[in-house]
Coordinates of C-alpha atoms in Angstrom, one line a residue:
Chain A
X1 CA 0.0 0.0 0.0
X2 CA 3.0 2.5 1.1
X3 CA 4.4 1.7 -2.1
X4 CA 1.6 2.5 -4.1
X5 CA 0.5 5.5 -6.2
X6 CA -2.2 7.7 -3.9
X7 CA -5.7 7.0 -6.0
X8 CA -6.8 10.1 -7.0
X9 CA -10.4 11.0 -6.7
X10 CA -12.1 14.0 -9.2
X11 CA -12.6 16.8 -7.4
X12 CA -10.8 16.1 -3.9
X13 CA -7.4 16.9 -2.9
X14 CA -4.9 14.1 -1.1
X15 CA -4.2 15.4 1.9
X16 CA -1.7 12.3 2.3
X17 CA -1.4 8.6 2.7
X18 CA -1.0 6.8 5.8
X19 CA 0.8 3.5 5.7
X20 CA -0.5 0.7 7.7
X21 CA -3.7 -0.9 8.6
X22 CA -6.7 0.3 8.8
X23 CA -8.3 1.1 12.4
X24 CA -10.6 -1.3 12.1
X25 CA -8.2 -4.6 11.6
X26 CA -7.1 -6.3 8.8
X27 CA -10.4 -6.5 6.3
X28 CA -11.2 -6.8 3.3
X29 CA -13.8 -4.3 2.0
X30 CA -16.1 -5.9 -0.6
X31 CA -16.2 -4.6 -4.1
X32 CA -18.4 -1.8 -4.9
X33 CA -20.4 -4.4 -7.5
X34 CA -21.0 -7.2 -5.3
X35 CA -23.3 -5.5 -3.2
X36 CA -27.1 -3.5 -3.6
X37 CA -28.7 -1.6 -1.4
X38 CA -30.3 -2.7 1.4
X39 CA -33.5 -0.4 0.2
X40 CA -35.2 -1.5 -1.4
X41 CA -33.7 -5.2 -2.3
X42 CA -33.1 -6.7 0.9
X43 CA -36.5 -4.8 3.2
X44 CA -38.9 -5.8 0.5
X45 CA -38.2 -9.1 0.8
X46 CA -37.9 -9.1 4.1
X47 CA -41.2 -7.6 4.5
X48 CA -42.9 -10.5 2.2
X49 CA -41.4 -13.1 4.2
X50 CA -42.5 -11.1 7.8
X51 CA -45.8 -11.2 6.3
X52 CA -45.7 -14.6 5.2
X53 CA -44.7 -15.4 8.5
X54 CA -48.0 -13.5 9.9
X55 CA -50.2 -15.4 7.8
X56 CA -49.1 -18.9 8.9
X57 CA -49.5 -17.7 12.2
X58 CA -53.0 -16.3 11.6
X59 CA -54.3 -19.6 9.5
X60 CA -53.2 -21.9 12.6
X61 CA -54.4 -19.8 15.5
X62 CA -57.7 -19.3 13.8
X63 CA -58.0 -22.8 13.0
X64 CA -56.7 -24.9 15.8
X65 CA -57.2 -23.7 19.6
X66 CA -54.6 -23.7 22.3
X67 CA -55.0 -26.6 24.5
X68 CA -56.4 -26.0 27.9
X69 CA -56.9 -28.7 30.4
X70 CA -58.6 -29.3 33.4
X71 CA -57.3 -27.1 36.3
X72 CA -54.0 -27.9 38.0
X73 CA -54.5 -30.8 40.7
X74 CA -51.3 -31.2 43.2
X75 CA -52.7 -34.5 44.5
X76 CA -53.4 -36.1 40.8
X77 CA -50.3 -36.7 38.7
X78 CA -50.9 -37.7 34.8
X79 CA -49.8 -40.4 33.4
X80 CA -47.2 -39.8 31.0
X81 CA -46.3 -36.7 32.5
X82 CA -44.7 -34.7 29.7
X83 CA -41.9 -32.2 29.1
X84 CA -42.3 -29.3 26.5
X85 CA -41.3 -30.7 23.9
X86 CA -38.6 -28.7 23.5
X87 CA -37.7 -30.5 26.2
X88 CA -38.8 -34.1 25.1
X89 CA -34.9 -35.3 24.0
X90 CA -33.7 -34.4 27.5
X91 CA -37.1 -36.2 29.2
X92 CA -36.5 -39.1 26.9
X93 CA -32.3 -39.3 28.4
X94 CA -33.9 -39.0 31.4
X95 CA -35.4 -42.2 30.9
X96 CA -32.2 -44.3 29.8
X97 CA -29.5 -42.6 31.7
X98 CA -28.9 -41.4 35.5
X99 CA -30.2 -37.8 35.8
X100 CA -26.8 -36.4 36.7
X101 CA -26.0 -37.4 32.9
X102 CA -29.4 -36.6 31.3
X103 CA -30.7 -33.6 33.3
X104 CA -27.4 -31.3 33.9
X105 CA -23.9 -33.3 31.9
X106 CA -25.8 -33.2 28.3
X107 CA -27.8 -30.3 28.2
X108 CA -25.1 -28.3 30.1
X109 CA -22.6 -29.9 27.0
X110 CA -24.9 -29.3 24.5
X111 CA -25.1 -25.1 25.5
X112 CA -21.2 -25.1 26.5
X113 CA -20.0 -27.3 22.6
X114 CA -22.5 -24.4 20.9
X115 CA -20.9 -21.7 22.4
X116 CA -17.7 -22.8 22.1
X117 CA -18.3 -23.8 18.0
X118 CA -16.6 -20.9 16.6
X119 CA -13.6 -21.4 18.3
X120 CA -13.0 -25.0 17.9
X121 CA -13.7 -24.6 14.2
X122 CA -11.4 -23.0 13.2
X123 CA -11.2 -24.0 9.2
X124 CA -11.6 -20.4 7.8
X125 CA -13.7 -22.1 4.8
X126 CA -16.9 -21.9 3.7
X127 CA -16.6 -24.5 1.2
X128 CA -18.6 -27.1 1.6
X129 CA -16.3 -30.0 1.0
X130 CA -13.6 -28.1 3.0
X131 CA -16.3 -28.6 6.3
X132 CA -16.9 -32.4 5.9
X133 CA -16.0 -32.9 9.6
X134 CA -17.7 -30.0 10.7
X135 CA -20.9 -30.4 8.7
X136 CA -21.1 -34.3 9.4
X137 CA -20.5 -33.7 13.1
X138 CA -23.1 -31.7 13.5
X139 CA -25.6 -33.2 11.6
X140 CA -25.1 -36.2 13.4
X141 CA -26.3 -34.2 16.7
X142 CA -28.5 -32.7 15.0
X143 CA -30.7 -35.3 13.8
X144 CA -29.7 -37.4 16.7
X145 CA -31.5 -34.7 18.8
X146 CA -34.4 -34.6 16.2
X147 CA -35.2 -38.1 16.6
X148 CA -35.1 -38.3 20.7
X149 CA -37.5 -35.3 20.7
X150 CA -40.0 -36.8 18.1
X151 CA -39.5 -40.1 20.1
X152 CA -39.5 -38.4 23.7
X153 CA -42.6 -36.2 22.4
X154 CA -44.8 -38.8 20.3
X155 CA -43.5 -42.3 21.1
X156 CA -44.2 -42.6 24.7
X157 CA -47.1 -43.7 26.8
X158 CA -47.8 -44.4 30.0
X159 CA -45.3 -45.1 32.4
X160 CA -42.9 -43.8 29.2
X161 CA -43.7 -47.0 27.5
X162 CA -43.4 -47.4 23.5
X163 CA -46.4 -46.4 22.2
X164 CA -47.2 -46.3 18.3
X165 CA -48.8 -42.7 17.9
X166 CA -51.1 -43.5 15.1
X167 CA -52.5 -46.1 17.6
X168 CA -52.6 -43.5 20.9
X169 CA -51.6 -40.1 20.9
X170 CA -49.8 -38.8 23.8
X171 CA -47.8 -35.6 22.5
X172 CA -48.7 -32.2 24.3
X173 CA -48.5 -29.1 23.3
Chain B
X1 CA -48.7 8.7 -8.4
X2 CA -49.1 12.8 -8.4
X3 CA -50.1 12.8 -5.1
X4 CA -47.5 10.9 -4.1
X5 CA -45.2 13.2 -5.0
X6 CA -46.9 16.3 -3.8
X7 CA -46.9 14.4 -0.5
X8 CA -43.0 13.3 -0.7
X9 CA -42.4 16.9 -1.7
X10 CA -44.5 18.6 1.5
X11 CA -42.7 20.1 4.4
X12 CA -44.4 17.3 6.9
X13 CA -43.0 14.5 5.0
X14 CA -39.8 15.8 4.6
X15 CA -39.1 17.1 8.3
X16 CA -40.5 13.4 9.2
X17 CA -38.0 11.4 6.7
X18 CA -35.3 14.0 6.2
X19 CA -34.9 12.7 2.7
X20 CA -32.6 14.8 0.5
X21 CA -33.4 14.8 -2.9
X22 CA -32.7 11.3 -3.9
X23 CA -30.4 11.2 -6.8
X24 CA -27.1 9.1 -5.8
X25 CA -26.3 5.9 -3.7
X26 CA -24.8 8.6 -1.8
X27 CA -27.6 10.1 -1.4
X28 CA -29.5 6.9 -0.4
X29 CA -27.2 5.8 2.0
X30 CA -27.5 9.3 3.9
X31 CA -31.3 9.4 4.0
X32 CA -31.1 5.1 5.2
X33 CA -28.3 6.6 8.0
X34 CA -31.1 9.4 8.9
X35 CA -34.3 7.2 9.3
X36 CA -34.5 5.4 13.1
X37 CA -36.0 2.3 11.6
X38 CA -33.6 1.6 8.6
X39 CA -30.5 2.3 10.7
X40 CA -30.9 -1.2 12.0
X41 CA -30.2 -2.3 8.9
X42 CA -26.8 -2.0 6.8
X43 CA -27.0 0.4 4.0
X44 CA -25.8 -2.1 1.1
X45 CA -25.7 -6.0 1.5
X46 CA -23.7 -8.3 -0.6
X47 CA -25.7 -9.5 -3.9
X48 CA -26.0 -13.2 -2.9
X49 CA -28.1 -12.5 0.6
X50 CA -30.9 -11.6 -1.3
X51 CA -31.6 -15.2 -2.2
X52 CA -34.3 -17.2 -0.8
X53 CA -31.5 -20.2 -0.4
X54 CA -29.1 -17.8 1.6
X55 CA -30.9 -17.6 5.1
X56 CA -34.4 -18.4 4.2
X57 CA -35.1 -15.2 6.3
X58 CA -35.6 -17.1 9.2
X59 CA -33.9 -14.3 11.4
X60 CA -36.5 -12.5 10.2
X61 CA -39.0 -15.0 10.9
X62 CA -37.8 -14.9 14.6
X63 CA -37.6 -11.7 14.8
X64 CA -41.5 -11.4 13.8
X65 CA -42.7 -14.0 15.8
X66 CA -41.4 -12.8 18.5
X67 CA -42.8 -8.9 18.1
X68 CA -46.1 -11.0 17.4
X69 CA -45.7 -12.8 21.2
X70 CA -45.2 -9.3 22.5
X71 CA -47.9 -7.2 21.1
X72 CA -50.3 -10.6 21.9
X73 CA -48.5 -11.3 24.8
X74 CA -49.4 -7.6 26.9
X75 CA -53.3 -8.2 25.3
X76 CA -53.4 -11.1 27.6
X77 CA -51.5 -9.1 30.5
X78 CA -54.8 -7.2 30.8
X79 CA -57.1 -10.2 31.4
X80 CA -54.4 -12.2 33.6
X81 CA -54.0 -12.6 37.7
X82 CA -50.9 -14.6 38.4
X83 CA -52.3 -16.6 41.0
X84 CA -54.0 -20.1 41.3
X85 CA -57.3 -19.0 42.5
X86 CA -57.4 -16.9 39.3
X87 CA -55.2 -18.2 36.9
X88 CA -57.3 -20.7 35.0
X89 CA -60.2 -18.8 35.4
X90 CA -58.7 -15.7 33.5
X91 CA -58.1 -18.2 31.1
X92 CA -61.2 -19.6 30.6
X93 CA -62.9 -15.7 30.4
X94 CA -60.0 -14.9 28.0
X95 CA -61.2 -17.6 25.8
X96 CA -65.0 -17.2 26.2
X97 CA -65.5 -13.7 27.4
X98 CA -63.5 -11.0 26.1
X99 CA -63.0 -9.7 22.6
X100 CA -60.6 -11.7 20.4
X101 CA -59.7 -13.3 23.1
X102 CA -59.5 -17.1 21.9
X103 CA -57.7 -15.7 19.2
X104 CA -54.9 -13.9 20.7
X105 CA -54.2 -16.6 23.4
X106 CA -54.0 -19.4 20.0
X107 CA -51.8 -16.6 18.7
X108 CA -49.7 -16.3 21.5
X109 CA -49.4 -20.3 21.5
X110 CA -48.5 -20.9 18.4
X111 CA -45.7 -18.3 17.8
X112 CA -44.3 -19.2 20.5
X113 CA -43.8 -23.1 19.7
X114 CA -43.0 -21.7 16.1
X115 CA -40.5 -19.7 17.5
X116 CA -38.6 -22.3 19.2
X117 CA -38.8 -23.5 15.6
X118 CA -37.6 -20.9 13.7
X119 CA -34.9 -19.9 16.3
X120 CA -33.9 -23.3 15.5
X121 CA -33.7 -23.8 12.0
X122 CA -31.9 -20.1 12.1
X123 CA -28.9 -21.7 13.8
X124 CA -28.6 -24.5 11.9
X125 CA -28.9 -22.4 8.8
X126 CA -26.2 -20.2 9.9
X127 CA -24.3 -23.7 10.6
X128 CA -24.4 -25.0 7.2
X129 CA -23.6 -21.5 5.7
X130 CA -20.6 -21.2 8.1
X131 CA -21.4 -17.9 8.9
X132 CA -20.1 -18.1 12.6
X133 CA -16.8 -18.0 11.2
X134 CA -14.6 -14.8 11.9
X135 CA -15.3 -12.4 12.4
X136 CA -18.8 -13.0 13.1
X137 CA -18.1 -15.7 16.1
X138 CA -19.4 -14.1 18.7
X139 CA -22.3 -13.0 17.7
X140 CA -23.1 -17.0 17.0
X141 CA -22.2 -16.4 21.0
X142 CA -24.9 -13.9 21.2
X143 CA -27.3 -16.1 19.3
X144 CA -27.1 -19.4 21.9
X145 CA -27.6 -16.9 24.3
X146 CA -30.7 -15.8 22.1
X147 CA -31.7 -19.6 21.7
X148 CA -31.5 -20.3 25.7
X149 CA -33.8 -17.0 26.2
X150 CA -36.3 -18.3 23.6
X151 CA -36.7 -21.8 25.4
X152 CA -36.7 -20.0 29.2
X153 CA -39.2 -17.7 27.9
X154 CA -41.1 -20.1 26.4
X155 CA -40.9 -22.6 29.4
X156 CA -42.2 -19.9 31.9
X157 CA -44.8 -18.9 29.4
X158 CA -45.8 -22.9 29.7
X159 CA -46.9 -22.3 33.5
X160 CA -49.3 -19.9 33.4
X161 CA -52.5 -21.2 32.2
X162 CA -52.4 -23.2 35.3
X163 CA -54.1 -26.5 33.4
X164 CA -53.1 -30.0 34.5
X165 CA -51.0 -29.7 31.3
X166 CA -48.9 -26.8 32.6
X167 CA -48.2 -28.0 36.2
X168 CA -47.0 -31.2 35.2
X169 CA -44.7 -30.1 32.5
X170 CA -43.1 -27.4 34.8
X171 CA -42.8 -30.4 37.6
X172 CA -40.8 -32.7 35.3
X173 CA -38.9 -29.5 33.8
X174 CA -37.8 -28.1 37.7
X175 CA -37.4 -31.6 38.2
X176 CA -34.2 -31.4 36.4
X177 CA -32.9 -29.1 38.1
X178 CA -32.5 -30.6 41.7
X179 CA -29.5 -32.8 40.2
X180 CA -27.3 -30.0 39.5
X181 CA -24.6 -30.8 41.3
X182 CA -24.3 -29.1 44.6
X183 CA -26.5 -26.3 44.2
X184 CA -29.2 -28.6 42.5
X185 CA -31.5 -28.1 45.9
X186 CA -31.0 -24.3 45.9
X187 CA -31.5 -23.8 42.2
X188 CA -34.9 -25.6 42.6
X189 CA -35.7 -23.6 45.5
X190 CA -35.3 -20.2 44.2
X191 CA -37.1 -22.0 40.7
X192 CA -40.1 -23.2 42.6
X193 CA -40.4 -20.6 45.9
X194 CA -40.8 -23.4 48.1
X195 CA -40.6 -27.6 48.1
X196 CA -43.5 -28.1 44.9
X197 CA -45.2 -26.2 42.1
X198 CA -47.2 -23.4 43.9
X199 CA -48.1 -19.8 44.2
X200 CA -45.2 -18.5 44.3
X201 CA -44.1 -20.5 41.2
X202 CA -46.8 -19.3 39.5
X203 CA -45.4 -15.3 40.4
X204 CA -41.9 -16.0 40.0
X205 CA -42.8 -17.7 36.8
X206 CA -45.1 -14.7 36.0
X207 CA -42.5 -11.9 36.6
X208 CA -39.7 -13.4 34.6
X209 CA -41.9 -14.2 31.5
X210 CA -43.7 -10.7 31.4
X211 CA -40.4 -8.3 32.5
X212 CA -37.4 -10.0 33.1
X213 CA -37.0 -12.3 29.9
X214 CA -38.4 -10.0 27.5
X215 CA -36.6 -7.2 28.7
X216 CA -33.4 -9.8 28.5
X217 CA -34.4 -10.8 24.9
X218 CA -34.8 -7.1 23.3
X219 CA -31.5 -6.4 24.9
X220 CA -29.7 -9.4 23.8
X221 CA -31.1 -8.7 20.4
X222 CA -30.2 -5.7 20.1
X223 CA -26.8 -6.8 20.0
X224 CA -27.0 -9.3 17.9
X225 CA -28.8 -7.2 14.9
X226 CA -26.4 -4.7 15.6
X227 CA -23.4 -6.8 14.9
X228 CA -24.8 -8.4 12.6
X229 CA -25.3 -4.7 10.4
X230 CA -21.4 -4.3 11.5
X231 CA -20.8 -7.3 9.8
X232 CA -23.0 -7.2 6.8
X233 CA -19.7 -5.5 4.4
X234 CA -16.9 -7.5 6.1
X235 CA -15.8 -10.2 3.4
X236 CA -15.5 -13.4 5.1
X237 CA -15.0 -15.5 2.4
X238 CA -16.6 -16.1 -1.1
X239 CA -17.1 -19.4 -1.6
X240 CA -19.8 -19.5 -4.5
X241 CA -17.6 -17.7 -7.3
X242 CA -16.7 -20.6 -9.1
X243 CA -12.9 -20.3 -8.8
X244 CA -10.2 -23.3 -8.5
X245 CA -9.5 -24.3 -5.4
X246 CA -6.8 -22.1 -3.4
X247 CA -4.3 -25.6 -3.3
X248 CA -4.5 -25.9 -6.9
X249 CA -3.5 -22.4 -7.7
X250 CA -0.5 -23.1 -5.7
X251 CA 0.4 -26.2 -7.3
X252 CA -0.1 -24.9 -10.8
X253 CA 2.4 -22.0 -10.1
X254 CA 5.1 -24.3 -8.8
X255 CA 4.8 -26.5 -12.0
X256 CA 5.3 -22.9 -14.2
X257 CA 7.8 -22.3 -12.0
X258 CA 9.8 -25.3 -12.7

């Protein structure tokens, strides 16, 4: 950069050149014809999608009623008694492994191995078939966690037995 | 369209948008800096964002749902007595009794399970794009934190109808809690406000969903929208341009070399 001729620009003056960095690191600014502006491009579509969002809402809420049960009773515990099901994968653990492991070890890894992502990967690509590790480890969780919820949330009966949920239906939501 | 244009040329309008007359991106880019709302937003994004495929706008989608559980979310404030005497009442009047009422608690429902969702498929998109690479990884950072709100809000959120649905579900979720080690007995305690599910559950559940989470989320968020605008013209890497890859460059100058 030192080395270089100043760029002159019409109708300003160079008031000089300062070798070195720029202040805010070492980046690379994108060229000028990569890029459009943000208005209208990018808010339009975001705006079709927010509304497209709206609508889904709207369709399910006006056909399909929140669930509401009979009140709360202390001294009468259901049977299954079910997580969220957000929380079904860790309910289903719960059922295999000691709740040490289930309850606080894997969700606790699960939140601490997410935060921690970006700086155990550190592979500076993007390219997909520079990330096999990273994109076959995580998928691996990933639908590992998929399958323990759907299990954990439609797959259990009574006393957390198998149950086929075309045959009874136990999931909550 | 004339009117239009009268109205974009009137005094209100203008002192409302401060737009200058709009001829260059320079132009455009000081009328986006000058308007409250678009100042969340970068003034240019890279070409390739624009595509459905990039994030599937399901930071947006968040993002809406969750302005949806709020303005729903303080309709039902108005109609709601955190307590067990009242609780399931309020909800039965909500759905019965009161204007719209069915219809803003399914609302409320809803987003909020299909925000879990979206908050969801948002990080695995941003997984599979690998844009928590430098030098956006701590705003992936910000986003777990994002992700842990969502499910605490929607977990407190869970209690409040005070159904046999909701008191279990918190009872096997607080559960949990007791086996963390050592402090597993305290953290339930200060959960639960006493040895089960009870009144003061139901308030300390109450407080945290309506004020302390919330406040939490938009705060959090914040953040994270605003780095991400930082972000938006920092070059990471571009991996679609069909270009050879960087190894074979290398090897195809040593062989010229030679």
């Amino acid at each position: 950069m030192a080395n270089q001729e100043p760029r002159v620009i019409d109708n300003q003056r160079v008031l000089g050149v300062v070798p070195g960095k720029p202040a805010a690191g070492d980046r690379k600014e994108l060229q000028e014809q990569d890029t459009v502006m943000v208005w209208p491009h990018l808010l339009v579509r975001h705006a079709v999608a927010a509304l497209f969002v709206l609508l889904v809402v709207m369709l399910i809420a006006l056909f399909f009623d929140a669930p509401l049960r009979e009140i709360a009773n202390p001294t009468n515990t259901p049977n299954p008694e079910k997580a969220p099901w957000y929380f079904a994968a860790l309910q289903e653990l719960l059922a295999h492994f000691h709740p040490l492991i289930a309850g606080v070890l894997v969700p606790g890894a699960i939140i601490g191995g997410l935060v921690a992502l970006p700086y155990i990967d550190r592979n500076p690509s993007l390219l997909p078939q520079a990330r096999r590790i990273a994109r076959v480890t995580f998928t691996v969780f990933m639908v590992a966690w998929i399958l323990l919820t759907l299990v954990g949330f439609a797959f259990r009966g009574p006393n957390w037995s198998w149950v086929w949920p075309w045959e009874e239906w136990h999931g909550e939501l | 369209m004339k009117y239009l244009d009268r109205i974009k040329r009137s005094a209100a309008y203008r002192s409302i948008f401060r737009l200058p007359d709009v001829a260059t991106d320079r132009d455009r880019a000081a009328s986006h800096w000058s308007s409250f709302l678009l100042h969340l937003y970068p003034v240019k994004v890279r070409r390739r964002e624009l595509r459905f495929g990039y994030s599937a706008f399901l930071g947006v989608a968040s993002l809406v749902l969750f302005a949806s559980l709020v303005v729903s979310g303080i309709y039902l404030m108005f109609f709601y007595v955190p307590s067990p005497s009242t609780a399931y009442g309020n909800i039965q009047t909500i759905q019965t009794n009161i204007a719209f009422g069915q219809y803003i608690r399914n609302t409320h429902r809803w987003a909020a399970h299909l925000m879990v969702l979206a908050v969801a498929a948002h990080m695995a998109k941003v997984f599979y794009r690998g844009a928590y690479k430098p030098p956006k990884e701590f705003n992936w950072v910000v986003g777990v934190v994002l992700l842990v709100l969502t499910l605490l809000l929607s977990f407190t959120g869970y209690l409040l109808p005070w159904d046999q649905l909701a008191y279990w579900a918190v009872t096997v979720g607080t559960s949990m809690a007791s086996y963390v080690p050592l402090a597993g007995e305290t953290t339930k305690d200060i959960l639960l406000g006493g040895p089960t599910v009870g009144s003061s559950t139901l308030v300390r559940f109450y407080v945290l969903h309506v004020a302390v989470l919330p406040v939490a989320t938009v705060a959090v968020l914040t953040i994270h929208m605003w780095r991400w605008r930082k972000d938006a013209m920092l070059t990471v890497d571009e991996p679609e341009i069909a270009e050879p890859a960087e190894d074979e460059l290398v090897l195809a100058t040593a062989e010229g070399d030679e």
